[in-house]
mmCIF file of C-alpha atoms in Angstrom:
data_model
loop_
_atom_site.group_PDB
_atom_site.id
_atom_site.type_symbol
_atom_site.label_atom_id
_atom_site.label_comp_id
_atom_site.label_asym_id
_atom_site.label_seq_id
_atom_site.Cartn_x
_atom_site.Cartn_y
_atom_site.Cartn_z
ATOM 1 C CA MET A 1 -15.534 108.472 -58.847
ATOM 2 C CA SER A 2 -16.361 110.759 -55.883
ATOM 3 C CA ALA A 3 -17.412 108.879 -52.764
ATOM 4 C CA SER A 4 -20.561 109.412 -50.794
ATOM 5 C CA SER A 5 -20.398 111.270 -47.445
ATOM 6 C CA GLU A 6 -20.971 107.934 -45.662
ATOM 7 C CA SER A 7 -18.058 106.276 -47.458
ATOM 8 C CA MET A 8 -15.886 109.326 -46.704
ATOM 9 C CA SER A 9 -16.705 109.086 -42.985
ATOM 10 C CA TYR A 10 -15.859 105.419 -43.038
ATOM 11 C CA LEU A 11 -12.506 105.967 -44.705
ATOM 12 C CA ARG A 12 -11.513 108.880 -42.534
ATOM 13 C CA GLU A 13 -12.292 106.817 -39.415
ATOM 14 C CA LEU A 14 -10.414 103.830 -40.851
ATOM 15 C CA VAL A 15 -7.312 105.793 -41.601
ATOM 16 C CA TYR A 16 -7.339 107.481 -38.188
ATOM 17 C CA ARG A 17 -7.812 104.150 -36.380
ATOM 18 C CA ARG A 18 -5.017 102.429 -38.274
ATOM 19 C CA SER A 19 -2.460 105.341 -38.571
ATOM 20 C CA ALA A 20 -3.644 108.262 -36.397
ATOM 21 C CA ILE A 21 -3.521 110.410 -39.528
ATOM 22 C CA VAL A 22 -6.328 113.051 -39.450
ATOM 23 C CA LEU A 23 -7.976 113.665 -42.873
ATOM 24 C CA GLU A 24 -10.417 116.549 -42.975
ATOM 25 C CA ALA A 25 -13.847 116.198 -44.477
ATOM 26 C CA ASP A 26 -12.950 118.541 -47.331
ATOM 27 C CA LYS A 27 -10.230 116.231 -48.638
ATOM 28 C CA HIS A 28 -12.378 114.490 -51.235
ATOM 29 C CA TYR A 29 -9.818 115.025 -53.945
ATOM 30 C CA LEU A 30 -7.227 112.993 -51.949
ATOM 31 C CA PHE A 31 -9.636 110.067 -51.649
ATOM 32 C CA ASP A 32 -10.570 110.330 -55.322
ATOM 33 C CA SER A 33 -7.008 110.434 -56.583
ATOM 34 C CA ARG A 34 -5.507 107.812 -54.346
ATOM 35 C CA LEU A 35 -8.305 105.244 -54.035
ATOM 36 C CA THR A 36 -9.706 105.243 -57.558
ATOM 37 C CA PRO A 37 -6.690 103.290 -58.832
ATOM 38 C CA VAL A 38 -7.067 100.835 -55.962
ATOM 39 C CA ALA A 39 -10.761 100.263 -56.792
ATOM 40 C CA ARG A 40 -10.083 99.783 -60.522
ATOM 41 C CA GLU A 41 -7.256 97.302 -59.851
ATOM 42 C CA ILE A 42 -9.597 95.002 -58.075
ATOM 43 C CA GLY A 43 -12.336 95.398 -60.712
ATOM 44 C CA LEU A 44 -14.619 97.931 -58.927
ATOM 45 C CA ASP A 45 -16.112 101.028 -60.617
ATOM 46 C CA SER A 46 -16.337 103.434 -57.617
ATOM 47 C CA ILE A 47 -14.926 104.225 -54.250
ATOM 48 C CA ASP A 48 -18.366 103.508 -52.717
ATOM 49 C CA ALA A 49 -18.086 99.959 -54.151
ATOM 50 C CA LEU A 50 -14.621 99.660 -52.635
ATOM 51 C CA VAL A 51 -15.960 100.674 -49.187
ATOM 52 C CA GLN A 52 -18.812 98.219 -49.572
ATOM 53 C CA ARG A 53 -16.305 95.452 -50.311
ATOM 54 C CA MET A 54 -14.292 96.384 -47.268
ATOM 55 C CA GLN A 55 -17.297 96.352 -44.982
ATOM 56 C CA ARG A 56 -18.598 93.106 -46.427
ATOM 57 C CA GLU A 57 -15.185 91.409 -46.459
ATOM 58 C CA PRO A 58 -12.987 93.091 -43.880
ATOM 59 C CA ALA A 59 -9.796 91.308 -45.040
ATOM 60 C CA ALA A 60 -6.696 92.844 -43.531
ATOM 61 C CA PRO A 61 -4.764 93.012 -46.906
ATOM 62 C CA LEU A 62 -7.398 95.283 -48.538
ATOM 63 C CA LEU A 63 -7.780 97.538 -45.491
ATOM 64 C CA ARG A 64 -4.003 97.800 -45.282
ATOM 65 C CA ARG A 65 -3.735 98.695 -48.933
ATOM 66 C CA VAL A 66 -6.306 101.455 -48.611
ATOM 67 C CA VAL A 67 -4.550 102.909 -45.568
ATOM 68 C CA GLU A 68 -1.197 102.828 -47.350
ATOM 69 C CA ALA A 69 -2.712 104.599 -50.362
ATOM 70 C CA MET A 70 -3.906 107.422 -48.078
ATOM 71 C CA THR A 71 -0.570 108.025 -46.325
ATOM 72 C CA THR A 72 1.417 110.948 -47.697
ATOM 73 C CA ASN A 73 4.742 109.962 -49.295
ATOM 74 C CA GLU A 74 5.960 113.362 -50.443
ATOM 75 C CA THR A 75 9.730 113.590 -50.032
ATOM 76 C CA LEU A 76 12.892 114.608 -51.788
ATOM 77 C CA PHE A 77 16.618 114.535 -51.339
ATOM 78 C CA PHE A 78 18.093 117.030 -48.708
ATOM 79 C CA ARG A 79 14.573 118.412 -48.078
ATOM 80 C CA ASP A 80 14.740 121.907 -46.566
ATOM 81 C CA LEU A 81 18.579 121.587 -46.435
ATOM 82 C CA HIS A 82 18.919 123.236 -43.032
ATOM 83 C CA PRO A 83 18.574 119.972 -41.037
ATOM 84 C CA PHE A 84 21.416 118.427 -43.090
ATOM 85 C CA GLU A 85 23.563 121.500 -42.565
ATOM 86 C CA ALA A 86 22.943 121.144 -38.761
ATOM 87 C CA LEU A 87 23.722 117.415 -39.004
ATOM 88 C CA LYS A 88 27.080 118.151 -40.505
ATOM 89 C CA SER A 89 28.098 121.280 -38.514
ATOM 90 C CA ARG A 90 26.811 120.463 -35.031
ATOM 91 C CA LEU A 91 24.946 117.173 -34.432
ATOM 92 C CA VAL A 92 27.383 114.571 -35.710
ATOM 93 C CA PRO A 93 30.475 116.346 -34.370
ATOM 94 C CA ASP A 94 28.873 116.466 -30.925
ATOM 95 C CA VAL A 95 28.027 112.739 -31.111
ATOM 96 C CA LEU A 96 31.557 111.926 -32.264
ATOM 97 C CA ALA A 97 32.939 113.686 -29.184
ATOM 98 C CA ALA A 98 30.402 112.151 -26.757
ATOM 99 C CA ARG A 99 30.760 108.551 -28.189
ATOM 100 C CA ALA A 100 34.537 108.556 -28.722
ATOM 101 C CA THR A 101 34.946 105.564 -26.444
ATOM 102 C CA GLN A 102 31.993 103.519 -27.670
ATOM 103 C CA ARG A 103 32.460 104.534 -31.395
ATOM 104 C CA SER A 104 28.742 104.018 -31.979
ATOM 105 C CA LEU A 105 26.309 106.228 -33.779
ATOM 106 C CA ARG A 106 22.599 105.474 -33.971
ATOM 107 C CA ILE A 107 20.199 107.465 -36.236
ATOM 108 C CA TRP A 108 16.454 106.848 -36.673
ATOM 109 C CA CYS A 109 14.680 108.336 -39.711
ATOM 110 C CA ALA A 110 10.939 107.936 -39.035
ATOM 111 C CA ALA A 111 8.380 108.069 -41.869
ATOM 112 C CA SER A 112 11.165 107.592 -44.420
ATOM 113 C CA SER A 113 8.832 107.060 -47.425
ATOM 114 C CA THR A 114 10.767 106.109 -50.514
ATOM 115 C CA GLY A 115 14.110 106.624 -48.935
ATOM 116 C CA GLN A 116 15.437 110.031 -50.040
ATOM 117 C CA GLU A 117 15.815 111.319 -46.470
ATOM 118 C CA PRO A 118 17.821 108.340 -45.012
ATOM 119 C CA TYR A 119 19.983 108.246 -48.111
ATOM 120 C CA SER A 120 20.663 111.990 -47.741
ATOM 121 C CA ILE A 121 21.733 111.270 -44.170
ATOM 122 C CA ALA A 122 24.087 108.511 -45.377
ATOM 123 C CA MET A 123 25.660 110.686 -48.001
ATOM 124 C CA THR A 124 26.114 113.438 -45.446
ATOM 125 C CA LEU A 125 27.946 111.046 -43.185
ATOM 126 C CA ARG A 126 30.056 109.597 -46.010
ATOM 127 C CA GLU A 127 31.016 113.043 -47.355
ATOM 128 C CA GLY A 128 31.850 114.798 -44.071
ATOM 129 C CA PHE A 129 33.047 112.193 -41.670
ATOM 130 C CA PRO A 130 35.457 109.606 -43.038
ATOM 131 C CA GLU A 131 36.391 108.557 -39.549
ATOM 132 C CA LEU A 132 32.983 106.879 -39.221
ATOM 133 C CA THR A 133 34.181 104.054 -41.420
ATOM 134 C CA HIS A 134 35.773 102.755 -38.174
ATOM 135 C CA TRP A 135 32.586 103.186 -36.094
ATOM 136 C CA ASP A 136 29.476 101.108 -35.619
ATOM 137 C CA VAL A 137 27.001 103.246 -37.566
ATOM 138 C CA GLN A 138 23.299 102.318 -37.876
ATOM 139 C CA ILE A 139 20.716 104.260 -39.777
ATOM 140 C CA ILE A 140 17.277 102.874 -39.218
ATOM 141 C CA ALA A 141 14.580 104.071 -41.653
ATOM 142 C CA THR A 142 10.961 103.190 -40.892
ATOM 143 C CA ASP A 143 7.583 103.772 -42.499
ATOM 144 C CA ILE A 144 4.036 102.414 -42.223
ATOM 145 C CA ASN A 145 3.857 101.805 -45.996
ATOM 146 C CA ALA A 146 5.391 98.488 -47.101
ATOM 147 C CA ALA A 147 5.231 99.434 -50.758
ATOM 148 C CA VAL A 148 7.309 102.566 -50.448
ATOM 149 C CA LEU A 149 9.822 100.707 -48.238
ATOM 150 C CA GLU A 150 10.351 98.184 -51.002
ATOM 151 C CA ARG A 151 11.115 101.071 -53.374
ATOM 152 C CA ALA A 152 13.437 102.565 -50.819
ATOM 153 C CA ARG A 153 15.387 99.351 -50.386
ATOM 154 C CA GLU A 154 15.969 99.221 -54.159
ATOM 155 C CA GLY A 155 17.159 102.828 -54.102
ATOM 156 C CA LYS A 156 16.072 103.491 -57.685
ATOM 157 C CA TYR A 157 14.833 106.925 -58.665
ATOM 158 C CA ARG A 158 13.630 108.610 -61.877
ATOM 159 C CA GLN A 159 15.417 111.620 -63.364
ATOM 160 C CA LEU A 160 12.728 113.961 -61.969
ATOM 161 C CA GLU A 161 13.330 112.529 -58.435
ATOM 162 C CA VAL A 162 17.073 112.988 -58.487
ATOM 163 C CA ASN A 163 16.644 116.517 -59.850
ATOM 164 C CA ARG A 164 14.770 117.489 -56.712
ATOM 165 C CA GLY A 165 17.272 118.602 -54.107
ATOM 166 C CA LEU A 166 20.211 116.292 -54.959
ATOM 167 C CA PRO A 167 23.456 118.128 -55.897
ATOM 168 C CA ALA A 168 24.885 117.047 -59.234
ATOM 169 C CA GLN A 169 28.249 116.016 -57.763
ATOM 170 C CA LEU A 170 26.547 113.727 -55.242
ATOM 171 C CA LEU A 171 24.458 112.200 -57.987
ATOM 172 C CA LEU A 172 27.521 111.319 -60.041
ATOM 173 C CA LYS A 173 29.454 110.090 -56.940
ATOM 174 C CA TYR A 174 26.882 108.003 -55.180
ATOM 175 C CA PHE A 175 24.508 106.759 -57.904
ATOM 176 C CA ASP A 176 24.759 104.369 -60.821
ATOM 177 C CA ARG A 177 22.988 105.268 -64.058
ATOM 178 C CA GLY A 178 20.492 102.803 -65.453
ATOM 179 C CA ASN A 179 18.349 102.893 -68.604
ATOM 180 C CA ALA A 180 15.642 105.100 -67.170
ATOM 181 C CA GLU A 181 16.646 105.395 -63.498
ATOM 182 C CA TRP A 182 19.460 106.203 -61.144
ATOM 183 C CA GLN A 183 20.288 103.728 -58.358
ATOM 184 C CA VAL A 184 21.946 104.533 -55.109
ATOM 185 C CA LYS A 185 25.296 102.749 -54.978
ATOM 186 C CA GLN A 186 25.349 99.564 -52.862
ATOM 187 C CA SER A 187 27.859 101.108 -50.395
ATOM 188 C CA ILE A 188 25.285 103.786 -49.427
ATOM 189 C CA ARG A 189 22.306 101.423 -49.507
ATOM 190 C CA GLU A 190 24.128 99.171 -47.054
ATOM 191 C CA MET A 191 24.301 102.012 -44.506
ATOM 192 C CA VAL A 192 20.500 102.069 -44.149
ATOM 193 C CA THR A 193 18.209 99.429 -42.671
ATOM 194 C CA PHE A 194 14.539 99.813 -43.759
ATOM 195 C CA ARG A 195 11.876 98.524 -41.441
ATOM 196 C CA GLU A 196 8.095 98.672 -41.469
ATOM 197 C CA LEU A 197 6.772 100.442 -38.387
ATOM 198 C CA ASN A 198 3.562 102.187 -37.352
ATOM 199 C CA LEU A 199 4.281 104.940 -34.906
ATOM 200 C CA LEU A 200 1.288 103.885 -32.936
ATOM 201 C CA ASP A 201 2.776 100.479 -32.248
ATOM 202 C CA ALA A 202 5.790 99.390 -30.259
ATOM 203 C CA TRP A 203 9.012 100.790 -31.703
ATOM 204 C CA ASN A 204 11.688 98.377 -30.387
ATOM 205 C CA ILE A 205 14.494 100.198 -32.056
ATOM 206 C CA GLY A 206 16.743 100.905 -29.100
ATOM 207 C CA PRO A 207 18.329 104.184 -27.906
ATOM 208 C CA GLN A 208 19.039 106.740 -30.643
ATOM 209 C CA ASP A 209 21.577 109.573 -30.859
ATOM 210 C CA ILE A 210 19.720 111.469 -33.573
ATOM 211 C CA VAL A 211 16.106 111.209 -34.633
ATOM 212 C CA PHE A 212 14.575 112.646 -37.816
ATOM 213 C CA LEU A 213 10.803 112.892 -37.289
ATOM 214 C CA ARG A 214 10.213 115.480 -39.964
ATOM 215 C CA ASN A 215 6.862 116.407 -41.522
ATOM 216 C CA VAL A 216 5.119 113.619 -39.637
ATOM 217 C CA LEU A 217 3.403 115.307 -36.680
ATOM 218 C CA ILE A 218 1.507 117.694 -38.854
ATOM 219 C CA TYR A 219 -0.765 114.896 -39.852
ATOM 220 C CA PHE A 220 -1.769 113.904 -36.263
ATOM 221 C CA ASP A 221 -4.134 115.393 -33.756
ATOM 222 C CA ILE A 222 -2.782 116.949 -30.558
ATOM 223 C CA ALA A 223 -3.271 113.858 -28.409
ATOM 224 C CA THR A 224 -1.308 111.679 -30.779
ATOM 225 C CA LYS A 225 1.441 114.350 -31.124
ATOM 226 C CA ARG A 226 1.853 114.369 -27.346
ATOM 227 C CA GLN A 227 1.893 110.560 -27.173
ATOM 228 C CA ILE A 228 4.601 110.253 -29.764
ATOM 229 C CA LEU A 229 6.789 113.021 -28.323
ATOM 230 C CA GLY A 230 6.367 111.481 -24.828
ATOM 231 C CA ARG A 231 7.450 108.045 -26.059
ATOM 232 C CA LEU A 232 10.262 109.550 -27.947
ATOM 233 C CA ARG A 233 11.803 110.921 -24.763
ATOM 234 C CA HIS A 234 12.438 107.256 -23.726
ATOM 235 C CA THR A 235 14.120 106.486 -27.057
ATOM 236 C CA LEU A 236 16.294 109.555 -27.576
ATOM 237 C CA ARG A 237 19.566 109.447 -25.595
ATOM 238 C CA HIS A 238 19.833 112.083 -22.884
ATOM 239 C CA ASP A 239 22.265 114.034 -25.011
ATOM 240 C CA GLY A 240 20.749 113.139 -28.352
ATOM 241 C CA PHE A 241 19.105 115.326 -30.964
ATOM 242 C CA LEU A 242 15.568 115.514 -32.431
ATOM 243 C CA LEU A 243 14.840 117.086 -35.771
ATOM 244 C CA LEU A 244 11.269 118.054 -36.787
ATOM 245 C CA GLY A 245 9.816 119.640 -39.885
ATOM 246 C CA GLY A 246 9.796 123.354 -40.501
ATOM 247 C CA ALA A 247 6.099 123.623 -39.501
ATOM 248 C CA GLU A 248 6.465 121.395 -36.442
ATOM 249 C CA THR A 249 7.402 122.140 -32.881
ATOM 250 C CA THR A 250 7.251 120.645 -29.374
ATOM 251 C CA THR A 251 5.949 123.920 -27.947
ATOM 252 C CA ASN A 252 2.656 123.482 -26.029
ATOM 253 C CA LEU A 253 2.881 119.747 -26.666
ATOM 254 C CA ASP A 254 5.714 118.418 -24.554
ATOM 255 C CA ASP A 255 7.769 120.474 -22.018
ATOM 256 C CA GLY A 256 10.510 117.882 -21.997
ATOM 257 C CA TYR A 257 12.339 119.356 -24.964
ATOM 258 C CA ALA A 258 14.442 122.506 -25.353
ATOM 259 C CA SER A 259 14.781 124.055 -28.848
ATOM 260 C CA VAL A 260 18.265 125.131 -30.073
ATOM 261 C CA ARG A 261 18.827 127.231 -33.152
ATOM 262 C CA VAL A 262 21.782 126.490 -35.400
ATOM 263 C CA GLY A 263 22.133 128.597 -38.492
ATOM 264 C CA LYS A 264 18.678 128.789 -40.132
ATOM 265 C CA GLY A 265 17.540 125.500 -38.540
ATOM 266 C CA VAL A 266 16.250 124.227 -35.213
ATOM 267 C CA TYR A 267 16.871 121.073 -33.372
ATOM 268 C CA TYR A 268 15.543 119.751 -30.040
ATOM 269 C CA GLN A 269 17.241 118.166 -26.994
ATOM 270 C CA LEU A 270 15.880 116.655 -23.875
ATOM 271 C CA LYS A 271 15.746 118.960 -20.804
ATOM 272 C CA PRO A 272 17.031 117.707 -17.548
ATOM 273 C CA VAL A 273 14.252 116.144 -15.471
ATOM 274 C CA SER A 274 14.530 118.886 -12.899
ATOM 275 C CA GLU A 275 13.583 121.486 -15.520
ATOM 276 C CA ILE A 276 10.442 119.775 -16.791
ATOM 277 C CA ALA A 277 7.290 121.409 -15.518
ATOM 278 C CA PRO A 278 4.814 119.017 -13.868
ATOM 279 C CA PRO A 279 1.587 118.389 -15.797
ATOM 280 C CA PRO A 280 -1.366 120.661 -14.935
ATOM 281 C CA ALA A 281 -3.617 119.472 -12.138
ATOM 282 C CA ALA A 282 -6.689 117.596 -13.288
#
């Protein structure tokens, strides 16, 4: 069901315009695998026919469905592990000390997909910091894809999904076994608020102590990366922490961040304004 070059161009431009995700011209297999089911579900026999329907009837629901199908939702529990080790050994203890009077902790998990990352954060907090039961703790998890957010809210995962990265003791402690799935216990689900959010739109989530923006920037072009990192400087508290994916960095994108190594991982903090280099002259 391979699409024509004209349809591919239309789809790449649509995805970029709606999500800022850059899909290279050689990614035919992604369009074939993700959009063929969408076409068949609405009674069409090709991706070209799907594009023609979208061009003829530019209804928002269909365009949104296509864009959601093309967003990457690869995730797993405790992905890469090092960020969660840093969360437990350095980040949360520092926030506990800094917010001892307010007793407030705010964590934003952007591009949360089906929920494994924010639930990993919640389990880390529950395991390592019992004193937080007396704090005002908010974990906000956002994603552009409404369908994966619905799955995340349910917190139900197949055996293969819980086998990926989740320690057995945490599975038994924080999940209930169903017929064919495991469900995150309600006490952990209640720690996370899932919200639909496109990073290109207004965020309106308030100041954050810790931000997980992992494996997101790699899908954007340089201009969009700079835009997001620049906006994030107004969301992250002055002593807050930013966590990126292993293949991501702020270097050569935004001089407002300083990288700090902890163990085998890296996190970022805001530099004082006096240390930020001015932008180059036009």
